[in-house]
Amino acid sequence: MSSMENNNDDWLLDDDAEQQARPANARKPWKILIIDDEKDVHSATRLAIKDLIYKERPLELLSAYSAREGFDMLRRYDDVALILLDVVMETDNAGLDLVHRIRDELGNRLARIVLRTGQPGQAPEQEVILGYDINDYKTKTELTVQKLFTTVIASLRAYENLVAIEKNRQGLSKILEGAADLYQLRSLREFASGVLKQISAILDIGTDGVLCMENTHFGNDQASRPALEILAATGAFEPLLGRTTNDMQSSFPELHAAIMETLRNKQSLYRHPVDVLYIASQNGREFVVHFSPQWPLEDVERDLLEVFCQRISSAYDNLYLYTQLVKSQEATVVALADLAEFRDTDTGEHVLRVQQLSDAIAGEMQQAGDYPADLSPAFMDMIGMASILHDVGKVGTPDHILFKPGRLDPDERIIMEQHASIGANILRKASAMVEGVSYLSVGSEIAGGHHEYFDGSGYPNKLTGQEIPLSARIVAVVDVFDALLHKRPYKQPWPLQEVMDYIAGRAGSQFDPKVVAALQRLVSGGKLPPMLLGPIHRGEQPAS
């Protein structure tokens, strides 16, 4: 190699490309596969180029002594940069046939192929260049050490450019696909795990990674949250989940220092093996992501990650806006429930218990496979919160009826029953201002339908069976269960067993049998929500 360092072909190397010693911070080597049935050719080739370094990356020389062996090796390694291929081996055209197999059977269009032959008349150069997807054709006698050096460097440069183009193509495709997935996520921790997964896919690296969120300058709840919160961790960093950054500092001091430096400088840090991405959202939230590639990242990979960071930022902003929208809807629901509670002091604890038990029954039914078309993710998200609106129509009930301690007479009963229609109409008008399904639209179903009977004898519309929305059928059971179990102005609390007997006796007439069965499983399994366990009467055991 020393005889080549001052020759006229130095233009083939970048100024900093050739180094005499392998750097301590080693980079991924270039794989070069020698396929030749003559051992002397392997030895001579290795001797000529084994110390070559290009772009701070050494060579990894692989050997195969037949076309079949070469094909098997290429099937095992998909990152071979250059193939030095003999033409005549087990057959006169073994090398040429292998070219077709590499390009067509393996679909490998990136590896550079240089044919070497000791019998040029066997495969004329012009025919071979035109008929086969190769990059150079040399006789073994003309491949001197210098020309072999030149051929290798030119081939590696061509391979590097092709790989960069392919990585850009695949990376951008993965970024678009990954960002679309992130837009579907609806919780911050789910979002954080998705980011780690997508970065791993883009770079095709292992699963070791950690994502942190900076809380110091954001929000009103910082007293209860750490300054740097670990949202997701995988692989070697998984023990950090649920821990503090002090634990990170003691267990991974170099990583902690790099993360703090990234946040101070507000830019990504590439200092292999500690690489940290910096991501800032439009609402001021800052994230840092550490991942563990095996080799230092190439420029094209860094560029792809910076593009992905922009997509992550946009996806987080979308998640933030979605979360704010949900919170706004929940605030509206709570405000309406508070309005009902203002008129009826018994409502407050009651609606919270109804919320918890409605969620529990819906979950139990989903686990049992009941009504799979109705128990969608959106339904499961909304049923509990929407259930607290079931009696909002009582704001229209006169005080002398609402607070009457005894039983209502028939005329008073008619007025009281109007609260179902009043509540449904109030919520229906409000929900019309929100496109799609919302807490208000589900609340309207519940308010208007939770006094309907499964057999059609309820009110206000005498609906039957599954004509009654599932949300209302669930709350119908929950409302009666809680009302019987707790003291009201007109009654004392019932023992749990009597409550369950009453509800079970009305399965199929007043109540949906599947909803009743779900409640029975919760009670017998001791799975009632905590808020409902406390008021169960002294010494009373769940029904079995």
PDB file of N, CA and C in Angstrom, residues 125-158:
ATOM      1  N   GLU A 125     -15.442  -9.364 -23.926  1.00  0.00           N
ATOM      2  CA  GLU A 125     -15.753  -8.252 -23.029  1.00  0.00           C
ATOM      3  C   GLU A 125     -17.002  -7.495 -23.458  1.00  0.00           C
ATOM      4  N   GLN A 126     -17.130  -7.146 -24.723  1.00  0.00           N
ATOM      5  CA  GLN A 126     -18.283  -6.356 -25.154  1.00  0.00           C
ATOM      6  C   GLN A 126     -19.597  -7.095 -24.915  1.00  0.00           C
ATOM      7  N   GLU A 127     -19.619  -8.391 -25.222  1.00  0.00           N
ATOM      8  CA  GLU A 127     -20.840  -9.167 -25.017  1.00  0.00           C
ATOM      9  C   GLU A 127     -21.199  -9.239 -23.531  1.00  0.00           C
ATOM     10  N   VAL A 128     -20.196  -9.413 -22.703  1.00  0.00           N
ATOM     11  CA  VAL A 128     -20.443  -9.540 -21.265  1.00  0.00           C
ATOM     12  C   VAL A 128     -20.940  -8.210 -20.690  1.00  0.00           C
ATOM     13  N   ILE A 129     -20.307  -7.112 -21.060  1.00  0.00           N
ATOM     14  CA  ILE A 129     -20.707  -5.796 -20.541  1.00  0.00           C
ATOM     15  C   ILE A 129     -22.139  -5.476 -20.949  1.00  0.00           C
ATOM     16  N   LEU A 130     -22.522  -5.797 -22.183  1.00  0.00           N
ATOM     17  CA  LEU A 130     -23.874  -5.502 -22.658  1.00  0.00           C
ATOM     18  C   LEU A 130     -24.912  -6.465 -22.097  1.00  0.00           C
ATOM     19  N   GLY A 131     -24.543  -7.720 -21.933  1.00  0.00           N
ATOM     20  CA  GLY A 131     -25.527  -8.733 -21.588  1.00  0.00           C
ATOM     21  C   GLY A 131     -25.694  -8.997 -20.107  1.00  0.00           C
ATOM     22  N   TYR A 132     -24.773  -8.496 -19.285  1.00  0.00           N
ATOM     23  CA  TYR A 132     -24.829  -8.799 -17.855  1.00  0.00           C
ATOM     24  C   TYR A 132     -24.709  -7.506 -17.051  1.00  0.00           C
ATOM     25  N   ASP A 133     -25.436  -7.449 -15.938  1.00  0.00           N
ATOM     26  CA  ASP A 133     -25.437  -6.257 -15.089  1.00  0.00           C
ATOM     27  C   ASP A 133     -24.194  -6.283 -14.192  1.00  0.00           C
ATOM     28  N   ILE A 134     -23.056  -5.933 -14.794  1.00  0.00           N
ATOM     29  CA  ILE A 134     -21.805  -5.868 -14.052  1.00  0.00           C
ATOM     30  C   ILE A 134     -21.265  -4.449 -14.157  1.00  0.00           C
ATOM     31  N   ASN A 135     -20.235  -4.162 -13.366  1.00  0.00           N
ATOM     32  CA  ASN A 135     -19.707  -2.801 -13.310  1.00  0.00           C
ATOM     33  C   ASN A 135     -18.309  -2.656 -13.881  1.00  0.00           C
ATOM     34  N   ASP A 136     -17.630  -3.789 -14.013  1.00  0.00           N
ATOM     35  CA  ASP A 136     -16.308  -3.742 -14.652  1.00  0.00           C
ATOM     36  C   ASP A 136     -15.936  -5.149 -15.068  1.00  0.00           C
ATOM     37  N   TYR A 137     -15.025  -5.223 -16.012  1.00  0.00           N
ATOM     38  CA  TYR A 137     -14.592  -6.523 -16.544  1.00  0.00           C
ATOM     39  C   TYR A 137     -13.087  -6.446 -16.719  1.00  0.00           C
ATOM     40  N   LYS A 138     -12.355  -7.296 -16.017  1.00  0.00           N
ATOM     41  CA  LYS A 138     -10.892  -7.240 -16.042  1.00  0.00           C
ATOM     42  C   LYS A 138     -10.323  -8.634 -16.265  1.00  0.00           C
ATOM     43  N   THR A 139      -9.207  -8.658 -16.991  1.00  0.00           N
ATOM     44  CA  THR A 139      -8.437  -9.901 -17.022  1.00  0.00           C
ATOM     45  C   THR A 139      -7.554  -9.926 -15.792  1.00  0.00           C
ATOM     46  N   LYS A 140      -7.271 -11.118 -15.313  1.00  0.00           N
ATOM     47  CA  LYS A 140      -6.492 -11.219 -14.085  1.00  0.00           C
ATOM     48  C   LYS A 140      -5.080 -10.672 -14.264  1.00  0.00           C
ATOM     49  N   THR A 141      -4.561 -10.720 -15.487  1.00  0.00           N
ATOM     50  CA  THR A 141      -3.201 -10.231 -15.712  1.00  0.00           C
ATOM     51  C   THR A 141      -3.125  -8.713 -15.650  1.00  0.00           C
ATOM     52  N   GLU A 142      -4.214  -8.011 -15.991  1.00  0.00           N
ATOM     53  CA  GLU A 142      -4.167  -6.543 -15.969  1.00  0.00           C
ATOM     54  C   GLU A 142      -4.515  -5.966 -14.599  1.00  0.00           C
ATOM     55  N   LEU A 143      -5.037  -6.797 -13.667  1.00  0.00           N
ATOM     56  CA  LEU A 143      -5.391  -6.292 -12.340  1.00  0.00           C
ATOM     57  C   LEU A 143      -4.158  -6.284 -11.442  1.00  0.00           C
ATOM     58  N   THR A 144      -3.290  -5.327 -11.676  1.00  0.00           N
ATOM     59  CA  THR A 144      -2.129  -5.117 -10.811  1.00  0.00           C
ATOM     60  C   THR A 144      -2.620  -4.593  -9.466  1.00  0.00           C
ATOM     61  N   VAL A 145      -1.706  -4.522  -8.526  1.00  0.00           N
ATOM     62  CA  VAL A 145      -2.063  -4.019  -7.204  1.00  0.00           C
ATOM     63  C   VAL A 145      -2.671  -2.628  -7.309  1.00  0.00           C
ATOM     64  N   GLN A 146      -2.038  -1.782  -8.118  1.00  0.00           N
ATOM     65  CA  GLN A 146      -2.536  -0.406  -8.249  1.00  0.00           C
ATOM     66  C   GLN A 146      -3.923  -0.367  -8.886  1.00  0.00           C
ATOM     67  N   LYS A 147      -4.113  -1.115  -9.947  1.00  0.00           N
ATOM     68  CA  LYS A 147      -5.414  -1.086 -10.620  1.00  0.00           C
ATOM     69  C   LYS A 147      -6.499  -1.751  -9.765  1.00  0.00           C
ATOM     70  N   LEU A 148      -6.123  -2.755  -8.992  1.00  0.00           N
ATOM     71  CA  LEU A 148      -7.089  -3.365  -8.080  1.00  0.00           C
ATOM     72  C   LEU A 148      -7.525  -2.344  -7.025  1.00  0.00           C
ATOM     73  N   PHE A 149      -6.543  -1.598  -6.516  1.00  0.00           N
ATOM     74  CA  PHE A 149      -6.847  -0.541  -5.556  1.00  0.00           C
ATOM     75  C   PHE A 149      -7.830   0.472  -6.155  1.00  0.00           C
ATOM     76  N   THR A 150      -7.538   0.906  -7.378  1.00  0.00           N
ATOM     77  CA  THR A 150      -8.400   1.879  -8.057  1.00  0.00           C
ATOM     78  C   THR A 150      -9.807   1.312  -8.273  1.00  0.00           C
ATOM     79  N   THR A 151      -9.885   0.062  -8.700  1.00  0.00           N
ATOM     80  CA  THR A 151     -11.179  -0.576  -8.949  1.00  0.00           C
ATOM     81  C   THR A 151     -11.999  -0.687  -7.667  1.00  0.00           C
ATOM     82  N   VAL A 152     -11.343  -1.061  -6.575  1.00  0.00           N
ATOM     83  CA  VAL A 152     -12.051  -1.220  -5.296  1.00  0.00           C
ATOM     84  C   VAL A 152     -12.615   0.110  -4.828  1.00  0.00           C
ATOM     85  N   ILE A 153     -11.787   1.161  -4.842  1.00  0.00           N
ATOM     86  CA  ILE A 153     -12.259   2.462  -4.348  1.00  0.00           C
ATOM     87  C   ILE A 153     -13.398   2.989  -5.220  1.00  0.00           C
ATOM     88  N   ALA A 154     -13.262   2.898  -6.530  1.00  0.00           N
ATOM     89  CA  ALA A 154     -14.327   3.369  -7.425  1.00  0.00           C
ATOM     90  C   ALA A 154     -15.624   2.595  -7.183  1.00  0.00           C
ATOM     91  N   SER A 155     -15.504   1.290  -6.945  1.00  0.00           N
ATOM     92  CA  SER A 155     -16.690   0.466  -6.711  1.00  0.00           C
ATOM     93  C   SER A 155     -17.345   0.810  -5.378  1.00  0.00           C
ATOM     94  N   LEU A 156     -16.519   1.026  -4.346  1.00  0.00           N
ATOM     95  CA  LEU A 156     -17.083   1.386  -3.042  1.00  0.00           C
ATOM     96  C   LEU A 156     -17.794   2.725  -3.099  1.00  0.00           C
ATOM     97  N   ARG A 157     -17.211   3.674  -3.841  1.00  0.00           N
ATOM     98  CA  ARG A 157     -17.870   4.986  -3.951  1.00  0.00           C
ATOM     99  C   ARG A 157     -19.217   4.844  -4.665  1.00  0.00           C
ATOM    100  N   ALA A 158     -19.263   4.057  -5.736  1.00  0.00           N
ATOM    101  CA  ALA A 158     -20.518   3.860  -6.460  1.00  0.00           C
ATOM    102  C   ALA A 158     -21.544   3.163  -5.562  1.00  0.00           C
TER     103      ALA A 158
END
